[in-house]
Amino acid sequence: MQPAIAFALLVVGAAIGLVLNSLWKDSATVELRNAAEAAALAAAGEYLNDALLAPLVDPELQIELAKLRAAEVAFSNRVAGQPVELDLSPEGDIQFGTRLYNHENNDSVFIATHENPDVVEVRATRLRSHGNPLWFFFSGVTGRAEADAQAIVEVAFENLIDHFQPTPSALVPCLPLAILASDPQGKRTDTWAYAIEQRHGQDFFRFDETTRQVIEEPDGIPEIELKSVPLNSSSLAGNVHLLEFANDLGEMQLISQIAKGLTADDLRLLQGRLPAQDRFDTTGSGNITTPVQMALEAQIGQPRLCLLYPSAEELNVPGWARLICQGVVAIRVLQVLPEGNESATVIVQPTVMTTKTAVLARFLEEDPGDFFTKPEEKLFVPNRFVYKIFLNK
């Protein structure tokens, strides 16, 4: 009788050991995936920085720095009590590249490349072949001392954006502000096209990411001076307008939007979304009063979205205009200089930023049109200032 009981206990113990070992491996695999996700997101975020706007971009350096950041983040995560180590070699655990899709058979393939990558793949492993397997607690009962576990995660970053849409947990990080896009007559030099796109703007400042301070030295990225107009004067003389996003152009509402971003209610006249490329018209004010200047000063160094306006028409209210807005860019406020009669000069430079509120063109639902009309095909232009990072399932 006793041998039978002992045998039964051994069987039960072995079964429990197998279950616990399986749970241990499953838990470790989840931890590996979490570490790989964090590392891949960190790599993409590190790669997408202002260096991409410099006249000479070193893609190899960009990718190496991104890999180092991914390795740091992975090492801060533990799997089965040990930090996650990633292989940084060229053929190692972190690969930048692109994914080519075959829509006919709904298949795709990852291609490693350092030329304009839009995907980063991270492999986190605990393998016997690498000398770092998962060790089981119940090896004596089950006869297995170790096992393999791995997680492969792919993160994509794209800039073909249709619009920005706030969520309950994330407002659109956009200032209620628009910059003069261009001058069709080619006479004005205070436009975004002239100063930034054509790189004629001054380069006096750089933002130090480590100290979070603006430093008076060039960084290779041009700046543009945004000049508001004095009270009771035409706003068309300036090159910047505050925008009416359900705020009646009132100081308190503008200050709140500058500090927090735009809600769905702020964008209600635009169906709750901010167009990234489509034109829309709104009212703007060329006056930036002292309280609003202080709100902008509090945003120094922070990457924020803003609009461009190609045309403006003066209204009867002094300082107000009707604007046609088209295009979203990302800027960083560097300096706010008060001028006379409640006007100001705001120095900004373009920046590269990411936002969860961006809605990518490829995720839009296709408009089937109707029996008589074919839906117009929409062409999207890459936005070199704004990206969305997401897990590529």
GROMACS .gro file of C-alpha atoms in nm:
model
  393
    1MET     CA    1   0.000   0.000   0.000
    2GLN     CA    2   0.277   0.240   0.095
    3PRO     CA    3   0.464   0.198  -0.236
    4ALA     CA    4   0.142   0.274  -0.422
    5ILE     CA    5   0.090   0.590  -0.218
    6ALA     CA    6   0.450   0.692  -0.276
    7PHE     CA    7   0.413   0.634  -0.650
    8ALA     CA    8   0.090   0.835  -0.657
    9LEU     CA    9   0.257   1.122  -0.471
   10LEU     CA   10   0.546   1.108  -0.718
   11VAL     CA   11   0.307   1.129  -1.012
   12VAL     CA   12   0.117   1.418  -0.853
   13GLY     CA   13   0.444   1.595  -0.772
   14ALA     CA   14   0.569   1.551  -1.127
   15ALA     CA   15   0.241   1.685  -1.265
   16ILE     CA   16   0.258   1.987  -1.034
   17GLY     CA   17   0.620   2.040  -1.135
   18LEU     CA   18   0.531   2.033  -1.503
   19VAL     CA   19   0.249   2.282  -1.449
   20LEU     CA   20   0.469   2.518  -1.245
   21ASN     CA   21   0.752   2.492  -1.497
   22SER     CA   22   0.507   2.571  -1.778
   23LEU     CA   23   0.369   2.871  -1.587
   24TRP     CA   24   0.725   2.986  -1.516
   25LYS     CA   25   0.813   2.968  -1.886
   26ASP     CA   26   0.491   3.146  -1.989
   27SER     CA   27   0.558   3.422  -1.737
   28ALA     CA   28   0.915   3.461  -1.859
   29THR     CA   29   0.798   3.479  -2.221
   30VAL     CA   30   0.555   3.759  -2.131
   31GLU     CA   31   0.836   3.943  -1.951
   32LEU     CA   32   1.061   3.898  -2.256
   33ARG     CA   33   0.793   4.042  -2.482
   34ASN     CA   34   0.739   4.340  -2.251
   35ALA     CA   35   1.114   4.406  -2.249
   36ALA     CA   36   1.135   4.374  -2.628
   37GLU     CA   37   0.840   4.611  -2.676
   38ALA     CA   38   0.992   4.871  -2.444
   39ALA     CA   39   1.328   4.842  -2.621
   40ALA     CA   40   1.177   4.869  -2.969
   41LEU     CA   41   0.968   5.173  -2.876
   42ALA     CA   42   1.276   5.335  -2.721
   43ALA     CA   43   1.482   5.265  -3.034
   44ALA     CA   44   1.221   5.425  -3.260
   45GLY     CA   45   1.186   5.725  -3.029
   46GLU     CA   46   1.563   5.775  -3.016
   47TYR     CA   47   1.598   5.748  -3.393
   48LEU     CA   48   1.327   6.009  -3.455
   49ASN     CA   49   1.503   6.320  -3.331
   50ASP     CA   50   1.602   6.664  -3.455
   51ALA     CA   51   1.921   6.532  -3.616
   52LEU     CA   52   1.698   6.420  -3.905
   53LEU     CA   53   1.646   6.790  -3.987
   54ALA     CA   54   2.017   6.873  -4.005
   55PRO     CA   55   2.165   6.933  -4.353
   56LEU     CA   56   2.397   6.632  -4.320
   57VAL     CA   57   2.238   6.331  -4.153
   58ASP     CA   58   2.454   6.034  -4.054
   59PRO     CA   59   2.208   5.742  -4.065
   60GLU     CA   60   2.462   5.497  -3.923
   61LEU     CA   61   2.520   5.715  -3.618
   62GLN     CA   62   2.146   5.765  -3.574
   63ILE     CA   63   2.086   5.392  -3.576
   64GLU     CA   64   2.379   5.312  -3.346
   65LEU     CA   65   2.252   5.561  -3.088
   66ALA     CA   66   1.903   5.415  -3.119
   67LYS     CA   67   2.040   5.064  -3.064
   68LEU     CA   68   2.228   5.177  -2.753
   69ARG     CA   69   1.911   5.329  -2.614
   70ALA     CA   70   1.718   5.009  -2.684
   71ALA     CA   71   1.984   4.803  -2.505
   72GLU     CA   72   1.970   5.035  -2.202
   73VAL     CA   73   1.593   5.002  -2.177
   74ALA     CA   74   1.604   4.625  -2.224
   75PHE     CA   75   1.869   4.588  -1.953
   76SER     CA   76   1.647   4.775  -1.708
   77ASN     CA   77   1.387   4.498  -1.750
   78ARG     CA   78   1.425   4.163  -1.575
   79VAL     CA   79   1.319   3.821  -1.693
   80ALA     CA   80   1.324   3.539  -1.438
   81GLY     CA   81   1.525   3.767  -1.212
   82GLN     CA   82   1.796   3.853  -1.467
   83PRO     CA   83   1.836   4.167  -1.682
   84VAL     CA   84   1.763   4.135  -2.054
   85GLU     CA   85   2.077   4.171  -2.266
   86LEU     CA   86   2.057   4.250  -2.637
   87ASP     CA   87   2.322   4.178  -2.899
   88LEU     CA   88   2.425   4.510  -3.059
   89SER     CA   89   2.624   4.360  -3.346
   90PRO     CA   90   2.519   4.438  -3.707
   91GLU     CA   91   2.340   4.102  -3.733
   92GLY     CA   92   2.224   4.110  -3.371
   93ASP     CA   93   1.899   4.152  -3.182
   94ILE     CA   94   1.810   4.505  -3.303
   95GLN     CA   95   1.742   4.553  -3.673
   96PHE     CA   96   1.621   4.864  -3.855
   97GLY     CA   97   1.454   4.824  -4.192
   98THR     CA   98   1.125   4.826  -4.374
   99ARG     CA   99   0.841   4.582  -4.434
  100LEU     CA  100   0.733   4.507  -4.789
  101TYR     CA  101   0.369   4.405  -4.831
  102ASN     CA  102   0.217   4.180  -5.095
  103HIS     CA  103  -0.151   4.274  -5.091
  104GLU     CA  104  -0.244   3.995  -5.332
  105ASN     CA  105  -0.170   3.720  -5.082
  106ASN     CA  106  -0.182   3.938  -4.770
  107ASP     CA  107   0.180   3.855  -4.693
  108SER     CA  108   0.483   4.067  -4.601
  109VAL     CA  109   0.857   4.038  -4.552
  110PHE     CA  110   1.099   4.237  -4.334
  111ILE     CA  111   1.398   4.386  -4.519
  112ALA     CA  112   1.688   4.516  -4.309
  113THR     CA  113   1.814   4.855  -4.430
  114HIS     CA  114   1.960   5.173  -4.285
  115GLU     CA  115   1.830   5.389  -4.571
  116ASN     CA  116   1.507   5.559  -4.465
  117PRO     CA  117   1.395   5.280  -4.231
  118ASP     CA  118   1.040   5.280  -4.098
  119VAL     CA  119   1.052   4.966  -3.883
  120VAL     CA  120   1.269   4.842  -3.597
  121GLU     CA  121   1.268   4.478  -3.493
  122VAL     CA  122   1.390   4.365  -3.150
  123ARG     CA  123   1.455   4.004  -3.052
  124ALA     CA  124   1.481   3.926  -2.679
  125THR     CA  125   1.595   3.571  -2.599
  126ARG     CA  126   1.686   3.327  -2.325
  127LEU     CA  127   1.840   3.038  -2.519
  128ARG     CA  128   2.046   2.736  -2.429
  129SER     CA  129   2.254   2.794  -2.741
  130HIS     CA  130   2.347   3.138  -2.608
  131GLY     CA  131   2.427   3.010  -2.262
  132ASN     CA  132   2.143   3.194  -2.090
  133PRO     CA  133   1.844   2.955  -2.078
  134LEU     CA  134   1.550   2.969  -1.842
  135TRP     CA  135   1.624   2.755  -1.539
  136PHE     CA  136   1.339   2.550  -1.396
  137PHE     CA  137   1.270   2.510  -1.025
  138PHE     CA  138   1.157   2.148  -1.051
  139SER     CA  139   1.423   1.995  -1.273
  140GLY     CA  140   1.462   1.688  -1.050
  141VAL     CA  141   1.096   1.596  -1.075
  142THR     CA  142   1.048   1.666  -1.446
  143GLY     CA  143   1.391   1.577  -1.577
  144ARG     CA  144   1.428   1.919  -1.743
  145ALA     CA  145   1.666   2.175  -1.598
  146GLU     CA  146   1.628   2.452  -1.855
  147ALA     CA  147   1.426   2.574  -2.154
  148ASP     CA  148   1.437   2.828  -2.436
  149ALA     CA  149   1.220   3.139  -2.455
  150GLN     CA  150   1.216   3.429  -2.698
  151ALA     CA  151   1.004   3.722  -2.811
  152ILE     CA  152   1.030   3.911  -3.140
  153VAL     CA  153   0.866   4.253  -3.153
  154GLU     CA  154   0.835   4.494  -3.444
  155VAL     CA  155   0.765   4.864  -3.406
  156ALA     CA  156   0.682   5.085  -3.704
  157PHE     CA  157   0.707   5.462  -3.737
  158GLU     CA  158   0.527   5.644  -4.016
  159ASN     CA  159   0.457   6.001  -4.125
  160LEU     CA  160   0.181   5.969  -4.387
  161ILE     CA  161  -0.078   6.132  -4.163
  162ASP     CA  162  -0.438   6.215  -4.251
  163HIS     CA  163  -0.542   6.390  -3.931
  164PHE     CA  164  -0.495   6.415  -3.556
  165GLN     CA  165  -0.770   6.298  -3.324
  166PRO     CA  166  -0.778   6.347  -2.946
  167THR     CA  167  -0.870   6.064  -2.712
  168PRO     CA  168  -0.986   6.072  -2.350
  169SER     CA  169  -0.626   6.005  -2.243
  170ALA     CA  170  -0.438   6.214  -2.501
  171LEU     CA  171  -0.510   6.562  -2.632
  172VAL     CA  172  -0.374   6.676  -2.967
  173PRO     CA  173  -0.043   6.843  -2.868
  174CYS     CA  174  -0.108   7.143  -3.091
  175LEU     CA  175  -0.071   7.510  -3.012
  176PRO     CA  176  -0.364   7.727  -3.126
  177LEU     CA  177  -0.121   7.902  -3.356
  178ALA     CA  178  -0.053   7.929  -3.730
  179ILE     CA  179   0.255   8.051  -3.917
  180LEU     CA  180   0.254   8.222  -4.257
  181ALA     CA  181   0.336   7.939  -4.499
  182SER     CA  182   0.465   8.125  -4.803
  183ASP     CA  183   0.436   8.437  -5.016
  184PRO     CA  184   0.317   8.372  -5.373
  185GLN     CA  185   0.477   8.699  -5.483
  186GLY     CA  186   0.812   8.599  -5.335
  187LYS     CA  187   0.864   8.932  -5.156
  188ARG     CA  188   0.833   8.828  -4.790
  189THR     CA  189   1.121   8.662  -4.610
  190ASP     CA  190   0.932   8.592  -4.287
  191THR     CA  191   0.755   8.280  -4.415
  192TRP     CA  192   0.797   7.915  -4.315
  193ALA     CA  193   0.893   7.826  -4.672
  194TYR     CA  194   1.171   8.086  -4.689
  195ALA     CA  195   1.312   8.053  -4.337
  196ILE     CA  196   1.272   7.679  -4.277
  197GLU     CA  197   1.216   7.488  -4.601
  198GLN     CA  198   1.470   7.695  -4.796
  199ARG     CA  199   1.693   7.720  -4.485
  200HIS     CA  200   1.739   8.099  -4.497
  201GLY     CA  201   1.651   8.143  -4.129
  202GLN     CA  202   1.911   8.236  -3.868
  203ASP     CA  203   2.070   7.962  -3.658
  204PHE     CA  204   2.150   8.112  -3.318
  205PHE     CA  205   2.012   7.856  -3.072
  206ARG     CA  206   1.997   7.489  -2.989
  207PHE     CA  207   1.796   7.297  -2.733
  208ASP     CA  208   1.993   7.072  -2.498
  209GLU     CA  209   1.791   6.755  -2.437
  210THR     CA  210   1.997   6.668  -2.129
  211THR     CA  211   1.965   6.997  -1.941
  212ARG     CA  212   1.633   7.094  -2.105
  213GLN     CA  213   1.776   7.440  -2.165
  214VAL     CA  214   1.804   7.664  -2.471
  215ILE     CA  215   2.170   7.742  -2.544
  216GLU     CA  216   2.301   8.024  -2.763
  217GLU     CA  217   2.492   7.821  -3.020
  218PRO     CA  218   2.398   7.689  -3.365
  219ASP     CA  219   2.269   7.336  -3.420
  220GLY     CA  220   2.230   7.327  -3.798
  221ILE     CA  221   1.852   7.380  -3.781
  222PRO     CA  222   1.720   7.720  -3.903
  223GLU     CA  223   1.489   7.935  -3.694
  224ILE     CA  224   1.202   8.164  -3.780
  225GLU     CA  225   1.097   8.481  -3.596
  226LEU     CA  226   0.721   8.496  -3.546
  227LYS     CA  227   0.617   8.859  -3.514
  228SER     CA  228   0.273   8.947  -3.382
  229VAL     CA  229   0.123   9.291  -3.440
  230PRO     CA  230   0.047   9.570  -3.190
  231LEU     CA  231  -0.309   9.623  -3.073
  232ASN     CA  232  -0.545   9.802  -3.311
  233SER     CA  233  -0.335   9.728  -3.619
  234SER     CA  234  -0.368   9.502  -3.921
  235SER     CA  235  -0.278   9.142  -3.848
  236LEU     CA  236  -0.158   9.095  -4.205
  237ALA     CA  237   0.164   9.281  -4.122
  238GLY     CA  238   0.271   8.993  -3.897
  239ASN     CA  239   0.348   8.633  -3.982
  240VAL     CA  240   0.169   8.454  -3.699
  241HIS     CA  241  -0.191   8.423  -3.579
  242LEU     CA  242  -0.358   8.269  -3.278
  243LEU     CA  243  -0.641   8.043  -3.393
  244GLU     CA  244  -1.006   8.026  -3.293
  245PHE     CA  245  -1.054   7.666  -3.183
  246ALA     CA  246  -1.378   7.710  -2.986
  247ASN     CA  247  -1.200   7.966  -2.768
  248ASP     CA  248  -1.348   8.294  -2.901
  249LEU     CA  249  -0.984   8.408  -2.910
  250GLY     CA  250  -1.012   8.479  -2.538
  251GLU     CA  251  -0.695   8.487  -2.332
  252MET     CA  252  -0.798   8.228  -2.072
  253GLN     CA  253  -0.908   7.971  -2.328
  254LEU     CA  254  -0.599   8.030  -2.543
  255ILE     CA  255  -0.371   7.991  -2.241
  256SER     CA  256  -0.540   7.663  -2.149
  257GLN     CA  257  -0.500   7.526  -2.502
  258ILE     CA  258  -0.136   7.635  -2.514
  259ALA     CA  259  -0.069   7.451  -2.190
  260LYS     CA  260  -0.273   7.135  -2.251
  261GLY     CA  261  -0.345   7.090  -2.621
  262LEU     CA  262  -0.671   7.054  -2.812
  263THR     CA  263  -0.971   6.847  -2.704
  264ALA     CA  264  -1.244   6.700  -2.922
  265ASP     CA  265  -1.469   6.984  -2.808
  266ASP     CA  266  -1.209   7.241  -2.917
  267LEU     CA  267  -1.219   7.079  -3.262
  268ARG     CA  268  -1.595   7.032  -3.282
  269LEU     CA  269  -1.631   7.252  -3.592
  270LEU     CA  270  -1.382   7.018  -3.761
  271GLN     CA  271  -1.570   6.701  -3.662
  272GLY     CA  272  -1.340   6.651  -3.366
  273ARG     CA  273  -1.022   6.611  -3.568
  274LEU     CA  274  -0.738   6.833  -3.685
  275PRO     CA  275  -0.662   6.789  -4.058
  276ALA     CA  276  -0.297   6.721  -4.134
  277GLN     CA  277  -0.315   6.814  -4.504
  278ASP     CA  278  -0.667   6.926  -4.592
  279ARG     CA  279  -0.753   7.295  -4.606
  280PHE     CA  280  -0.991   7.452  -4.358
  281ASP     CA  281  -1.075   7.809  -4.270
  282THR     CA  282  -1.095   7.969  -3.928
  283THR     CA  283  -1.062   8.305  -3.757
  284GLY     CA  284  -0.727   8.420  -3.626
  285SER     CA  285  -0.582   8.705  -3.424
  286GLY     CA  286  -0.246   8.865  -3.493
  287ASN     CA  287  -0.225   8.993  -3.134
  288ILE     CA  288  -0.022   8.800  -2.876
  289THR     CA  289  -0.088   8.979  -2.549
  290THR     CA  290   0.130   8.958  -2.237
  291PRO     CA  291  -0.061   8.672  -2.065
  292VAL     CA  292  -0.044   8.464  -2.384
  293GLN     CA  293   0.324   8.550  -2.421
  294MET     CA  294   0.383   8.411  -2.073
  295ALA     CA  295   0.196   8.092  -2.163
  296LEU     CA  296   0.415   8.047  -2.471
  297GLU     CA  297   0.726   8.114  -2.263
  298ALA     CA  298   0.623   7.828  -2.033
  299GLN     CA  299   0.636   7.599  -2.337
  300ILE     CA  300   0.999   7.678  -2.425
  301GLY     CA  301   1.174   7.362  -2.537
  302GLN     CA  302   0.858   7.152  -2.563
  303PRO     CA  303   0.782   6.997  -2.904
  304ARG     CA  304   0.435   7.106  -3.017
  305LEU     CA  305   0.232   7.093  -3.334
  306CYS     CA  306   0.113   7.409  -3.506
  307LEU     CA  307  -0.057   7.503  -3.834
  308LEU     CA  308   0.056   7.682  -4.148
  309TYR     CA  309  -0.164   7.932  -4.331
  310PRO     CA  310  -0.107   8.015  -4.699
  311SER     CA  311  -0.352   8.307  -4.707
  312ALA     CA  312  -0.535   8.550  -4.481
  313GLU     CA  313  -0.809   8.808  -4.529
  314GLU     CA  314  -0.845   9.101  -4.290
  315LEU     CA  315  -1.170   9.128  -4.092
  316ASN     CA  316  -1.347   9.434  -3.953
  317VAL     CA  317  -1.226   9.358  -3.600
  318PRO     CA  318  -0.880   9.516  -3.551
  319GLY     CA  319  -0.609   9.249  -3.545
  320TRP     CA  320  -0.840   8.971  -3.668
  321ALA     CA  321  -0.830   8.788  -4.000
  322ARG     CA  322  -0.995   8.500  -4.181
  323LEU     CA  323  -0.730   8.235  -4.242
  324ILE     CA  324  -0.702   7.942  -4.477
  325CYS     CA  325  -0.498   7.684  -4.287
  326GLN     CA  326  -0.326   7.393  -4.457
  327GLY     CA  327  -0.051   7.175  -4.320
  328VAL     CA  328   0.071   7.077  -3.974
  329VAL     CA  329   0.433   7.111  -3.862
  330ALA     CA  330   0.616   7.057  -3.535
  331ILE     CA  331   0.799   7.342  -3.362
  332ARG     CA  332   0.994   7.415  -3.049
  333VAL     CA  333   0.963   7.759  -2.887
  334LEU     CA  334   1.312   7.892  -2.812
  335GLN     CA  335   1.255   8.248  -2.698
  336VAL     CA  336   0.970   8.494  -2.637
  337LEU     CA  337   1.061   8.862  -2.665
  338PRO     CA  338   0.796   9.117  -2.556
  339GLU     CA  339   0.757   9.418  -2.784
  340GLY     CA  340   0.562   9.743  -2.753
  341ASN     CA  341   0.183   9.772  -2.735
  342GLU     CA  342   0.116   9.407  -2.643
  343SER     CA  343   0.309   9.254  -2.934
  344ALA     CA  344   0.592   9.002  -2.931
  345THR     CA  345   0.859   8.822  -3.128
  346VAL     CA  346   0.856   8.446  -3.073
  347ILE     CA  347   1.160   8.256  -3.201
  348VAL     CA  348   1.089   7.895  -3.294
  349GLN     CA  349   1.261   7.617  -3.484
  350PRO     CA  350   1.123   7.301  -3.641
  351THR     CA  351   1.153   6.977  -3.450
  352VAL     CA  352   1.077   6.609  -3.494
  353MET     CA  353   0.808   6.470  -3.266
  354THR     CA  354   0.577   6.173  -3.229
  355THR     CA  355   0.217   6.167  -3.114
  356LYS     CA  356  -0.034   5.892  -3.045
  357THR     CA  357  -0.310   6.119  -3.175
  358ALA     CA  358  -0.187   6.094  -3.536
  359VAL     CA  359  -0.416   5.889  -3.759
  360LEU     CA  360  -0.219   5.734  -4.044
  361ALA     CA  361  -0.343   5.736  -4.401
  362ARG     CA  362  -0.315   5.359  -4.439
  363PHE     CA  363  -0.549   5.297  -4.150
  364LEU     CA  364  -0.831   5.505  -4.295
  365GLU     CA  365  -1.146   5.327  -4.401
  366GLU     CA  366  -1.188   5.348  -4.776
  367ASP     CA  367  -1.481   5.552  -4.903
  368PRO     CA  368  -1.677   5.327  -5.141
  369GLY     CA  369  -1.848   5.626  -5.301
  370ASP     CA  370  -2.185   5.559  -5.463
  371PHE     CA  371  -2.323   5.415  -5.785
  372PHE     CA  372  -2.268   5.735  -5.985
  373THR     CA  373  -1.946   5.876  -5.839
  374LYS     CA  374  -1.606   5.728  -5.788
  375PRO     CA  375  -1.435   5.844  -5.468
  376GLU     CA  376  -1.151   6.086  -5.532
  377GLU     CA  377  -0.810   5.936  -5.462
  378LYS     CA  378  -0.629   6.126  -5.190
  379LEU     CA  379  -0.257   6.186  -5.221
  380PHE     CA  380  -0.060   6.203  -4.899
  381VAL     CA  381   0.269   6.385  -4.853
  382PRO     CA  382   0.512   6.258  -4.587
  383ASN     CA  383   0.537   6.493  -4.290
  384ARG     CA  384   0.905   6.511  -4.203
  385PHE     CA  385   0.831   6.671  -3.867
  386VAL     CA  386   0.563   6.442  -3.721
  387TYR     CA  387   0.552   6.064  -3.685
  388LYS     CA  388   0.342   5.799  -3.520
  389ILE     CA  389   0.510   5.505  -3.347
  390PHE     CA  390   0.310   5.186  -3.308
  391LEU     CA  391   0.350   4.814  -3.255
  392ASN     CA  392   0.332   4.636  -3.589
  393LYS     CA  393   0.110   4.336  -3.519
   0.00000   0.00000   0.00000
